[in-house]
Coordinates of C-alpha atoms in Angstrom, one line a residue:
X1 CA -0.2 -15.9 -25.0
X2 CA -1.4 -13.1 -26.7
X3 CA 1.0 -10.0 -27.2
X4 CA 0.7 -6.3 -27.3
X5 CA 2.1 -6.3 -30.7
X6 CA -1.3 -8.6 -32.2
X7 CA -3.8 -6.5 -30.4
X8 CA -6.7 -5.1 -32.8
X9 CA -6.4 -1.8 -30.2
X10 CA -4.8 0.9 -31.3
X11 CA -4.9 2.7 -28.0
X12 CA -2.8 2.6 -25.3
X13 CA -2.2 4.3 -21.6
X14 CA -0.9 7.6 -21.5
X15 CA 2.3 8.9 -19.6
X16 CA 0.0 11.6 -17.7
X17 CA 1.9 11.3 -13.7
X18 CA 3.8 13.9 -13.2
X19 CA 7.1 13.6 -10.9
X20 CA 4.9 15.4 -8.1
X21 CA 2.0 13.2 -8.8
X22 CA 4.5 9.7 -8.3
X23 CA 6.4 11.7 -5.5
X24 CA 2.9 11.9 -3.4
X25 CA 1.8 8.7 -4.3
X26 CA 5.2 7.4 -3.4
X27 CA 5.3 8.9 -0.2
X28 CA 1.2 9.3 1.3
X29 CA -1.1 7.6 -1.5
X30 CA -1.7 4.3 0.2
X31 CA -1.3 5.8 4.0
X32 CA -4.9 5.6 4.6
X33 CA -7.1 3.3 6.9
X34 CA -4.6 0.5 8.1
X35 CA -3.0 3.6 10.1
X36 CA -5.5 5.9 11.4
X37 CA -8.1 2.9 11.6
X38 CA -6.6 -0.6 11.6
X39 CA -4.0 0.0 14.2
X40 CA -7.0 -0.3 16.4
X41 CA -7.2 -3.8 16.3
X42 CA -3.5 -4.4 16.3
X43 CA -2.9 -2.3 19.6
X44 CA -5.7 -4.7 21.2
X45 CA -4.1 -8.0 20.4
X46 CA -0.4 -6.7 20.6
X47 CA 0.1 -4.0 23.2
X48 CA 2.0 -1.1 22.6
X49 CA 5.2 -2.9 22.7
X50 CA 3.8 -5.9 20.3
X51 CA 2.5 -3.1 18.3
X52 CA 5.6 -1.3 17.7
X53 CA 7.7 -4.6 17.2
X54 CA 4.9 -5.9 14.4
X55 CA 5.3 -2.6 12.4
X56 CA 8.6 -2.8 12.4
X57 CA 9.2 -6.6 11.6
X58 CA 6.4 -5.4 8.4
X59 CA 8.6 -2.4 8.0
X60 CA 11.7 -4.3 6.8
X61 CA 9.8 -6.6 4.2
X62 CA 8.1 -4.0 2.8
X63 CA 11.1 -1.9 2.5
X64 CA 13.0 -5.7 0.8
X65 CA 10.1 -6.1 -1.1
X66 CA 10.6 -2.4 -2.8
X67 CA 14.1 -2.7 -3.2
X68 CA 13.2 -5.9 -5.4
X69 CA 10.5 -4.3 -7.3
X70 CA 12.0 -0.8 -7.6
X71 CA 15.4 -2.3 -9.6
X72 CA 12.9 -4.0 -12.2
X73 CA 10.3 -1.4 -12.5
X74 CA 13.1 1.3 -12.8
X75 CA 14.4 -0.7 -15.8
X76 CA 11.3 -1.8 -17.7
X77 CA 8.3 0.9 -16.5
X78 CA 5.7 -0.7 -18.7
X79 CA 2.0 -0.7 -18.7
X80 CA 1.2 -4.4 -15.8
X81 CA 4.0 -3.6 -13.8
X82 CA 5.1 -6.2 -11.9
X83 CA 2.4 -8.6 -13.6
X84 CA 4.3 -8.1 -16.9
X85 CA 7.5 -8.8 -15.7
X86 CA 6.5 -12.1 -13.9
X87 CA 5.9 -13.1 -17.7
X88 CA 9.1 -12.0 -19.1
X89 CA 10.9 -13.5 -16.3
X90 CA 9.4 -16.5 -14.6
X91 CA 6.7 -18.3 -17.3
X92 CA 3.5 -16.4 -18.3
X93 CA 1.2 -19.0 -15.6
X94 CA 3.2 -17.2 -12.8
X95 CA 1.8 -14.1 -14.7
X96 CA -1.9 -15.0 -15.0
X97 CA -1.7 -15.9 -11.1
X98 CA 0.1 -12.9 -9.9
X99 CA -2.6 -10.5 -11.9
X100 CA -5.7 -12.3 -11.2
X101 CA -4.7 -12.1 -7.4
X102 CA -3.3 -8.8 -7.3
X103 CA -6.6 -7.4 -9.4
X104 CA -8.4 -9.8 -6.4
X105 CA -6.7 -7.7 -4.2
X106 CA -7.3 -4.2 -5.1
X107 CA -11.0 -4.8 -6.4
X108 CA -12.2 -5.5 -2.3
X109 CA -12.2 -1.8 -1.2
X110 CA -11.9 -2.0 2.3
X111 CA -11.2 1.7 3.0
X112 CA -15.0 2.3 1.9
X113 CA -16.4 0.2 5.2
X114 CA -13.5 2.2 7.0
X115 CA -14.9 5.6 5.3
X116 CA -18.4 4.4 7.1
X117 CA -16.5 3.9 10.6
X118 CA -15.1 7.3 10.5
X119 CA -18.5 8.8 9.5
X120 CA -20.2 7.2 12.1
X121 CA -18.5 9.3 14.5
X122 CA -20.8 12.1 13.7
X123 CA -23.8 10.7 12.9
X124 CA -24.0 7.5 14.9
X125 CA -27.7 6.7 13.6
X126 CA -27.9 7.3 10.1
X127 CA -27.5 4.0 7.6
X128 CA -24.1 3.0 7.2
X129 CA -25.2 2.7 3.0
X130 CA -25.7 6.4 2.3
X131 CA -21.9 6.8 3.4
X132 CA -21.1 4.5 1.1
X133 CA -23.1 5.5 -1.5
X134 CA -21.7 9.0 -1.3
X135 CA -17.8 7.1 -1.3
X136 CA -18.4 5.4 -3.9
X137 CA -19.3 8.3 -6.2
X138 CA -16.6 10.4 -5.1
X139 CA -14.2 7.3 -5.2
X140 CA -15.3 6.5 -8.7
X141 CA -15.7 10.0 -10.5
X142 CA -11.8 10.6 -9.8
X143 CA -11.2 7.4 -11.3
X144 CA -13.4 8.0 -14.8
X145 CA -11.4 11.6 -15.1
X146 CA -8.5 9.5 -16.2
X147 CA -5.2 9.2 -15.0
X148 CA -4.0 13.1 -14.7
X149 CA -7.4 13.8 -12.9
X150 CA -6.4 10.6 -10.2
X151 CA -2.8 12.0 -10.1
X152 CA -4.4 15.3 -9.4
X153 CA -6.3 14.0 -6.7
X154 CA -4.1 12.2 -4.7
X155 CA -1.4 14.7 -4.8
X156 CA -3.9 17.1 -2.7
X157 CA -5.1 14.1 -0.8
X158 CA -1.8 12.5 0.0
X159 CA -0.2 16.3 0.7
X160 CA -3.5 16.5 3.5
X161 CA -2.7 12.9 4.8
X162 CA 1.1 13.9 5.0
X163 CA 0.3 17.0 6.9
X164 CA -2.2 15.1 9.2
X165 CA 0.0 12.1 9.8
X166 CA 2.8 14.9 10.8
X167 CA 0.6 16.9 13.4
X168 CA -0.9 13.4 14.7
X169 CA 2.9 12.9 15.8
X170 CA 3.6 16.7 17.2
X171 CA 0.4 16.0 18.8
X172 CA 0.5 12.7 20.1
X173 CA 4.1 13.7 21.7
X174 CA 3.0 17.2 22.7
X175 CA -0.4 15.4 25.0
X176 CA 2.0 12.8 25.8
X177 CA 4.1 15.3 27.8
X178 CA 1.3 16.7 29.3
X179 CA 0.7 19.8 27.5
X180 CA -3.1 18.7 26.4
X181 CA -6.0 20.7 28.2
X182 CA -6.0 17.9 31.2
X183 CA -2.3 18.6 31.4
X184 CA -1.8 14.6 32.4
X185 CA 1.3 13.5 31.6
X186 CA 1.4 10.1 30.3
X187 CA 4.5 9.0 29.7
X188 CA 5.1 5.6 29.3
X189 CA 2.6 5.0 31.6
X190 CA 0.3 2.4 29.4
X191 CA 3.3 0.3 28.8
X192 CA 3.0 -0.2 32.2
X193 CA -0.4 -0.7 33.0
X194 CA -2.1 -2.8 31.2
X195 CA 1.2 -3.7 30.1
X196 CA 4.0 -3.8 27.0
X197 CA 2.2 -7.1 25.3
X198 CA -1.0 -8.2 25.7
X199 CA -1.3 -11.9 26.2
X200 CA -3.3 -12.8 23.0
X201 CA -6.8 -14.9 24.2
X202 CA -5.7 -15.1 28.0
X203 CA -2.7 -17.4 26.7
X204 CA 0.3 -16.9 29.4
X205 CA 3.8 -16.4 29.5
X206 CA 5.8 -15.4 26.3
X207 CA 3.6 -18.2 23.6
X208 CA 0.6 -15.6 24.7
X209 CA 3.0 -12.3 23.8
X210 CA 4.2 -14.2 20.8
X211 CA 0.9 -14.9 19.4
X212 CA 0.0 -11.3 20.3
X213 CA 3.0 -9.7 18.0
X214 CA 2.1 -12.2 15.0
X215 CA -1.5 -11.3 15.1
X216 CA -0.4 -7.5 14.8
X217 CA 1.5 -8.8 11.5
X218 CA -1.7 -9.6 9.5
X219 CA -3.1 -6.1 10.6
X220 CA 0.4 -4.5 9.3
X221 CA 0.1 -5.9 6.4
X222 CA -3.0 -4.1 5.5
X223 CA -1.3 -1.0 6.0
X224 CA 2.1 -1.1 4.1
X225 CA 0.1 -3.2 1.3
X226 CA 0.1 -0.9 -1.6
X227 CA 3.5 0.4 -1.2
X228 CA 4.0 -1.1 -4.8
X229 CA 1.1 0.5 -6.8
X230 CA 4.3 2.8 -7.8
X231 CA 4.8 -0.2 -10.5
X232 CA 1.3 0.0 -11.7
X233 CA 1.8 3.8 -11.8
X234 CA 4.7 3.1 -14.2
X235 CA 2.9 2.9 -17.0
X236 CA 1.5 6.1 -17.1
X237 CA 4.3 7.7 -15.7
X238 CA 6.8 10.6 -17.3
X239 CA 10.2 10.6 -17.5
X240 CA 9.8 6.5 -15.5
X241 CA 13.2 6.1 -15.6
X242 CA 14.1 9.4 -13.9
X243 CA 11.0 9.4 -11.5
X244 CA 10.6 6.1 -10.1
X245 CA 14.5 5.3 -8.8
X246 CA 13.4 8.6 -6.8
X247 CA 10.0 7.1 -5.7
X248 CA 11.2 3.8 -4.8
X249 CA 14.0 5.6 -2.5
X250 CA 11.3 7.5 -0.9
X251 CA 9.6 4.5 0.8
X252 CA 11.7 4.0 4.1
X253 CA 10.2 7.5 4.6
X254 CA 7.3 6.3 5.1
X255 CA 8.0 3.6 7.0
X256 CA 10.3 5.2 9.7
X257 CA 8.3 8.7 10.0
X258 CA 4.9 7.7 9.2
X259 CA 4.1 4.0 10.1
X260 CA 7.0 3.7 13.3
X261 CA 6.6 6.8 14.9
X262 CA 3.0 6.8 14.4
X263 CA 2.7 3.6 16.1
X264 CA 4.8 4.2 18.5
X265 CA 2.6 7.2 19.5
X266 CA -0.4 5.3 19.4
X267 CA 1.0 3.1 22.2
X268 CA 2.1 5.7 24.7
X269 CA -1.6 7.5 24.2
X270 CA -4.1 4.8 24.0
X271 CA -4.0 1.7 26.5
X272 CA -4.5 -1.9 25.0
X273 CA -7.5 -2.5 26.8
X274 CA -9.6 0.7 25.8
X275 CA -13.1 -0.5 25.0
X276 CA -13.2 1.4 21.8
X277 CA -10.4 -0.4 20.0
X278 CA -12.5 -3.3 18.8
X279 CA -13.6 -2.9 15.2
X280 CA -15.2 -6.1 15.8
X281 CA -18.0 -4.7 18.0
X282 CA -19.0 -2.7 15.0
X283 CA -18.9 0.0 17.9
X284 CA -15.5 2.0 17.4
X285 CA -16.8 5.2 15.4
X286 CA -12.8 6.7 15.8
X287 CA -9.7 5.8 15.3
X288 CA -6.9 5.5 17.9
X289 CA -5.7 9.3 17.3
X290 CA -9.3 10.4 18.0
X291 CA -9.4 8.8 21.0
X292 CA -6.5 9.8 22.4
X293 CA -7.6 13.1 21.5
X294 CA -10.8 13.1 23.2
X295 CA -9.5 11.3 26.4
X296 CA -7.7 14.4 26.5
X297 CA -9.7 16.5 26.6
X298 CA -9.6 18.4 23.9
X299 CA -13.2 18.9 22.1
X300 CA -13.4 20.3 18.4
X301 CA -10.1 18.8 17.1
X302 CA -11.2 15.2 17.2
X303 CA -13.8 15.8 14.1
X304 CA -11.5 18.3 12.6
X305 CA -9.0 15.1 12.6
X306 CA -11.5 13.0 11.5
X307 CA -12.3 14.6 8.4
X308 CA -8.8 14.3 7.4
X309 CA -8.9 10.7 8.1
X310 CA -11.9 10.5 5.8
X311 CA -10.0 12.1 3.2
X312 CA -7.7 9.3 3.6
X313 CA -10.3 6.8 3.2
X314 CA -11.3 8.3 -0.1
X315 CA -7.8 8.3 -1.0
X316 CA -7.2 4.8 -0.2
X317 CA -10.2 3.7 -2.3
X318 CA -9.6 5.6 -5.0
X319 CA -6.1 4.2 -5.6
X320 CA -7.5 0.7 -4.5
X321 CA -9.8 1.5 -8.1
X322 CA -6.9 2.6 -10.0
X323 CA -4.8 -0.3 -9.1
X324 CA -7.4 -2.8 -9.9
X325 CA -8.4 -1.3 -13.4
X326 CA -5.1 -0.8 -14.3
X327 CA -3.8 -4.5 -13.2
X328 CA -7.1 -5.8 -15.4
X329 CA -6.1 -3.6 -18.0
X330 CA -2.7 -5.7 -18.0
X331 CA -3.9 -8.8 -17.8
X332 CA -6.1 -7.8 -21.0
X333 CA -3.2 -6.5 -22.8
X334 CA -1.1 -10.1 -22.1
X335 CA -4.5 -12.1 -23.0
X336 CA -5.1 -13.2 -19.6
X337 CA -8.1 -11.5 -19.6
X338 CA -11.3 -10.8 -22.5
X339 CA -9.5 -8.0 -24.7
X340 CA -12.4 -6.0 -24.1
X341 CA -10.7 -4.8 -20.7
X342 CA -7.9 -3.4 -23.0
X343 CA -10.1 -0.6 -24.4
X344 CA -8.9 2.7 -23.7
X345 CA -10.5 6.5 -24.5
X346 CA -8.6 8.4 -26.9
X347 CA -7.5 10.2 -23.3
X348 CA -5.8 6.7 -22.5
X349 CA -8.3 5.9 -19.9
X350 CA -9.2 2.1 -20.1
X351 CA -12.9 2.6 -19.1
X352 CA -14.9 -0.8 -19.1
X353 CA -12.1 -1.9 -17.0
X354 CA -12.7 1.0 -14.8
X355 CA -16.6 0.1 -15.0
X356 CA -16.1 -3.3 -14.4
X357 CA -13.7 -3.1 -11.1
X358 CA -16.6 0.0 -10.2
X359 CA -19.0 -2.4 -10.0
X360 CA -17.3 -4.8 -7.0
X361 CA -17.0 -1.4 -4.8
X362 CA -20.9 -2.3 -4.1
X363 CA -19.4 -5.5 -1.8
X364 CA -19.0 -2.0 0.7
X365 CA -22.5 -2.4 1.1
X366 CA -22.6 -5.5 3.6
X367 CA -21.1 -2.4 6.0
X368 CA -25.0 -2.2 6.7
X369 CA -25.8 -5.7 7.8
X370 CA -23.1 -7.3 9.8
X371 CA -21.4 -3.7 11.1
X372 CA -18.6 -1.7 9.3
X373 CA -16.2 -2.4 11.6
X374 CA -16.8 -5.9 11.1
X375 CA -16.7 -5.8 7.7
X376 CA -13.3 -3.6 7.4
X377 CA -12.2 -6.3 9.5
X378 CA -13.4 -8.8 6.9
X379 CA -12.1 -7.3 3.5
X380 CA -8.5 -6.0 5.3
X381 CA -7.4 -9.8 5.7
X382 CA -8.5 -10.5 2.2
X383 CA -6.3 -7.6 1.0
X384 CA -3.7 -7.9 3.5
X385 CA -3.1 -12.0 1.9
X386 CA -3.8 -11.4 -1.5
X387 CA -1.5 -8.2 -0.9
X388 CA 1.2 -10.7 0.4
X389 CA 0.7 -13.5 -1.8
X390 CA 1.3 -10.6 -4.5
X391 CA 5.1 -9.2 -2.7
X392 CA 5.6 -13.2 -2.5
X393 CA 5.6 -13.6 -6.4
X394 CA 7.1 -9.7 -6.8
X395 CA 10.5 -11.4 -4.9
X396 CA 9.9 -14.8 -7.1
X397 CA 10.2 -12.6 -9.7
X398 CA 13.2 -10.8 -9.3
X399 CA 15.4 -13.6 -7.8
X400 CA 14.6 -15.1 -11.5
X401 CA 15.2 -11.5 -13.1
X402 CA 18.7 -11.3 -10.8
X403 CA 19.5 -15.0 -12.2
X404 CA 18.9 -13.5 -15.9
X405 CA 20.9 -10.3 -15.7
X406 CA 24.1 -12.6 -14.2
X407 CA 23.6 -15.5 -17.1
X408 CA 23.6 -12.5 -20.1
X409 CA 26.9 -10.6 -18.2
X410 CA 24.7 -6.9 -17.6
X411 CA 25.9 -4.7 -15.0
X412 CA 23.1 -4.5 -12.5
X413 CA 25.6 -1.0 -11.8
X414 CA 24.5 0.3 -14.8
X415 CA 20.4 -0.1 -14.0
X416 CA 18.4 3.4 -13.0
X417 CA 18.2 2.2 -9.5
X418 CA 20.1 -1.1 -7.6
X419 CA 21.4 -1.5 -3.9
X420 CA 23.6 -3.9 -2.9
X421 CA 21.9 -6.3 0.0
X422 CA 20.2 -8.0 -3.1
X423 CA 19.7 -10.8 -3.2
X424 CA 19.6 -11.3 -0.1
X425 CA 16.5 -8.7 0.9
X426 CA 14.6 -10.3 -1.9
X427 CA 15.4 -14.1 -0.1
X428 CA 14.5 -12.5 3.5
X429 CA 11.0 -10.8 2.1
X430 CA 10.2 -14.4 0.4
X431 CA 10.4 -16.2 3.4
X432 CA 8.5 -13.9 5.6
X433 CA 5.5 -13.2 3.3
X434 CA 5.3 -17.1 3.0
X435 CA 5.0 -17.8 5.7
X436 CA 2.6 -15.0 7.3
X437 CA 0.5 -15.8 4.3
X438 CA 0.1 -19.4 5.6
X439 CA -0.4 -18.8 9.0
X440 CA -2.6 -15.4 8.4
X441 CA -5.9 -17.3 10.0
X442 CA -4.5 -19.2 12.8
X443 CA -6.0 -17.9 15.5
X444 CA -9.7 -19.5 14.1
X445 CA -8.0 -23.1 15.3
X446 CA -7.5 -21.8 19.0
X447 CA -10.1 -23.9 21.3
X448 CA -13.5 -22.4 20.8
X449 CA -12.3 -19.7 18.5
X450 CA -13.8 -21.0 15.2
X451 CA -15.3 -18.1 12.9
X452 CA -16.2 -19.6 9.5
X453 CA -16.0 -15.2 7.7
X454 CA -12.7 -15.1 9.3
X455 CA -11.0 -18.6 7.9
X456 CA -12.5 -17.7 4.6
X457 CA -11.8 -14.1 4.3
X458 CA -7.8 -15.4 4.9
X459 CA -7.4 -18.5 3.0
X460 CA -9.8 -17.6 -0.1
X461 CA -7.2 -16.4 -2.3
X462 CA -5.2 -19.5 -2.0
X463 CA -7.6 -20.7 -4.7
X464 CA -5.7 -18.4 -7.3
X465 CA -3.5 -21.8 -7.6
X466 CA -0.6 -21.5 -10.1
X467 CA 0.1 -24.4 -12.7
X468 CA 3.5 -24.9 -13.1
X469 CA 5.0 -24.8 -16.4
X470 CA 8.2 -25.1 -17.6
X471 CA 10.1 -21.4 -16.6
X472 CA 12.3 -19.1 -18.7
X473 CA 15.6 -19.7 -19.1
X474 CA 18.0 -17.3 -17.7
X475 CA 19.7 -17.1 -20.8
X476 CA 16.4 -16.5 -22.6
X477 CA 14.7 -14.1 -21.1
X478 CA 13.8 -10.7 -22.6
X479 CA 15.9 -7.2 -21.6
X480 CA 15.5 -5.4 -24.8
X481 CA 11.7 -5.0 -25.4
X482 CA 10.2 -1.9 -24.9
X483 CA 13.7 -0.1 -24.3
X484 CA 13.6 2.3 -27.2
X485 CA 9.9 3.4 -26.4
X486 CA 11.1 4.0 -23.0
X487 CA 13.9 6.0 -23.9
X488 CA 12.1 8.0 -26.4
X489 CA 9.4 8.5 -23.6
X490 CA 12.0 10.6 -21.6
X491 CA 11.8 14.0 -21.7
X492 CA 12.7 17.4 -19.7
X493 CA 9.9 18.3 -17.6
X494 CA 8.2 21.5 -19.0
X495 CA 8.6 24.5 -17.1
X496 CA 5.1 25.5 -15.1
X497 CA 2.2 27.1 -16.7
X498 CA 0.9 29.3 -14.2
X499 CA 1.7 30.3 -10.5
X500 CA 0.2 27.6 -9.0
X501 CA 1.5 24.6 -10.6
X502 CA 5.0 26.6 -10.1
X503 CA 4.0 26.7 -6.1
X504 CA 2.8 23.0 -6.0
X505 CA 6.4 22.5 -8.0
X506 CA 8.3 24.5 -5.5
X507 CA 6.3 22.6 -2.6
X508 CA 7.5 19.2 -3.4
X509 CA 11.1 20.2 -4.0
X510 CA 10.5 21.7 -0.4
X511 CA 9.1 18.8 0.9
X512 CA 11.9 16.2 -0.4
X513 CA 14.6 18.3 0.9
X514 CA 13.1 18.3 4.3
X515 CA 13.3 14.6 3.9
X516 CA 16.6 14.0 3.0
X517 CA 17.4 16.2 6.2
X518 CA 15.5 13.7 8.2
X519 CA 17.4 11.0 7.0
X520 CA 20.9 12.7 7.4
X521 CA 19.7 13.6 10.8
X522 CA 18.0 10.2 11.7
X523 CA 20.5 7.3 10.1
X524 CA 23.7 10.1 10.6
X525 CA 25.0 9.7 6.8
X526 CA 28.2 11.5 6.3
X527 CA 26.6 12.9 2.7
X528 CA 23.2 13.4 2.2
X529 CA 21.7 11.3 -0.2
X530 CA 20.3 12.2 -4.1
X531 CA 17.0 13.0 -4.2

């Protein structure tokens, strides 16, 4: 293995993310289609009841999975993230297979088909390839401005999606109540008719419910995968060690406010059997919200909603680009990959692998052939079990970095960030992701339910096969590296420039504090917690 130290380029990422920029990405930069879009599916094979349960089950090994990566990345914030540390701390094969995948994962952009779904809405008859055409540009330009310029971006576009996410639930409880134009009061009406669960393919009695809730788990997947594009951020982060402990406590947030409650809104407003909650049909031009918002009655808010949602799309894809370059970019640096993916502008921006990852957004294109809700359905179960297969190493990773910090007697006390269920959330997040991985494509084996796409789009990234070699030894492994730069790296944040960035500063301070209330209000702490 090549190291950093031996490579001919001089240049290296830049620390551009501000603490805003990580807060936003943190909290909203991955909320995108998987919520507003691909909860359509889910609701269709789980129910309401299914629905809710799935998120939730997802919910807890996402937030395992974070607690894992955060007490690593909050340590050693370098440039690969989590693919760098799988080198350090398991064997540098376990490396080359947990970047190839995870760059597998990001480089299918699903959120552009999604983009194509939402656009539809309005024009229903235009081709699907000049939407994502005009994507793609918008997704790629953000991403050849470099990181501050990406930063930049998704702290407007995750503040928009925060904001819409938040009035989707006032909403969604305010129609639910009856106070839409149609004044119907809902209730919990669709839980009773067509039901709680739906019985997945006709199956009866609870194997049919079952196999309706585990279906909804591959689809949740696809949402909360990306929650850990925070450790790819690292590397360009300021002050990591500071802002990341603070990111990393953010994420149950997002689970309980955004992804639960959202859900759980979604199933009181929009039956199970609604006709225009199967992405499959290629039909769907909105997503659950939108229809909930039109059965109401209610008839220039649906587009004004759905340009937000598109917003989210571009969001989505543009950190899908990011993520991909940058994991490339690490797997350059570790020689893993041609060195030419490590070159970087004298701005820090490592363009050709920016180019290169550019050039798979084009796959977006078979949205015009075979139906973009097809194809989103196509491309989210690649992600969703290459995103799995990737938390699956992540908890590998630091059950091996647990095993080295107890063999060289540190204090995991003294880390930026540790909790104390470890490592016992890291065991219960490797189990589950296993074992959803393996059984993502079941339902193709159900009599007469063979679909050659869908077998394919779930088990191809089982060919990322990793040869074993013989592992680090606890004992061995590698704490000190990097520590000085990181420390020298940390600095006071400047005060603002101008009256805006000291608004957007004030903003965010505003935001997290109403946070934190939520969570002393919600969980009923006796203190409230740091921010």
């Amino acid at each position: 293995m090549a190291s950093e130290k031996n490579d001919p380029n001089p240049r290296r990422l830049h620390r551009q993310l501000k603490n805003r920029h990580i807060a936003m990405i943190s909290i909203g930069g991955v909320i995108g289609t998987g919520l507003f879009v691909g909860t359509a599916n889910s609701l269709a094979n789980g129910g309401p009841v299914g629905l809710l349960l799935g998120f939730l089950t997802m919910g807890t090994i996402t937030l395992s999975v974070m607690m894992s990566l955060g007490e690593m990345i909050a340590f050693l914030p370098i440039p690969g993230g989590h693919i760098k540390l799988a080198e350090r701390f398991v064997d540098p094969a376990m490396s080359f297979a947990m970047g190839w995948n995870y760059w597998y994962n990001w480089t299918i952009v699903a959120e552009l088909s999604a983009a194509a779904i939402l656009i539809d809405y309005w024009h229903p008859n235009v081709n699907n390839s000049v939407f994502v055409f005009m994507c793609i540009v918008v997704v790629v330009t953000i991403n050849m401005l470099g990181a501050g310029a990406y930063g930049e971006a998704e702290f407007i576009f995750a503040s928009i999606k925060v904001l819409t996410i938040t009035g989707l639930i006032i909403l969604g409880i305010i129609l639910d109540l009856g106070g839409g134009p149609n004044h119907d009061r809902i209730g919990f009406r669709y839980w009773k008719n067509p039901g709680p669960f739906v019985q997945y393919d006709g199956i009866s009695g609870a194997g049919g419910r079952f196999l309706g809730w585990w279906a909804v788990l591959n689809n949740a997947a696809f949402s909360f995968i990306g929650t850990e594009i925070v450790a790819i951020a690292a590397g360009e982060a300021k002050n990591p060690r500071r802002n990341l402990p603070k990111a990393i406590r953010r994420v149950y947030i997002r689970i309980l406010l955004f992804y639960i409650a959202g859900t759980a809104v979604i199933g009181l407003l929009v039956p199970s059997n609604h006709p225009d909650l199967s992405l499959d049909s290629g039909t769907a031009a909105a997503s659950p919200f939108v229809i909930a918002i039109e059965t109401a009655g209610i008839k220039s808010l649906p587009s004004i909603i759905n340009a937000c949602l598109l917003t989210s799309a571009w969001s989505a894809a543009s950190s899908d680009l990011y993520t991909s370059s940058r994991a490339l970019y690490g797997l350059a640096i570790s020689g893993n990959a041609p060195k030419v993916f490590a070159k970087t502008s004298k701005s820090g921006l490592p363009y050709v692998s920016v180019t290169f990852c550019a050039l798979f957004t084009t796959l977006a294109f078979m949205a015009v052939s075979s139906g973009a809700g097809k194809v989103f359905t196509w491309l989210s179960n690649m992600t969703s079990v290459a995103g799995l297969m990737t938390w699956f190493g992540i908890c590998v990773t630091y059950l091996r970095f647990y095993k080295g910090l107890q063999a060289q007697g540190i204090d995991r006390t003294t880390l930026p960030y540790f909790t104390r269920v470890q490592p016992y959330a890291a065991w219960y997040a490797c189990i589950w992701t296993f074992f959803i991985c393996l059984f993502s494509g079941w339902s193709v084996f159900l009599k007469g339910k063979w679909d050659t796409a869908t077998f394919v789009t779930n088990y191809i990234p089982f060919i990322l096969l990793y040869y074993r070699i013989p592992p680090v030894k606890p004992h061995e492994m590698d704490f000190t590296s990097d520590i000085a730069q990181i420390e020298a790296d940390e600095v006071d944040d400047p005060p603002p420039k101008n009256k805006m960035e000291a608004f957007w500063r004030w903003l965010v301070c505003k935001t997290r504090e109403i946070f934190i209330l939520f969570n002393f209000i919600l969980v009923g702490a006796t203190t409230l917690p740091d921010s």
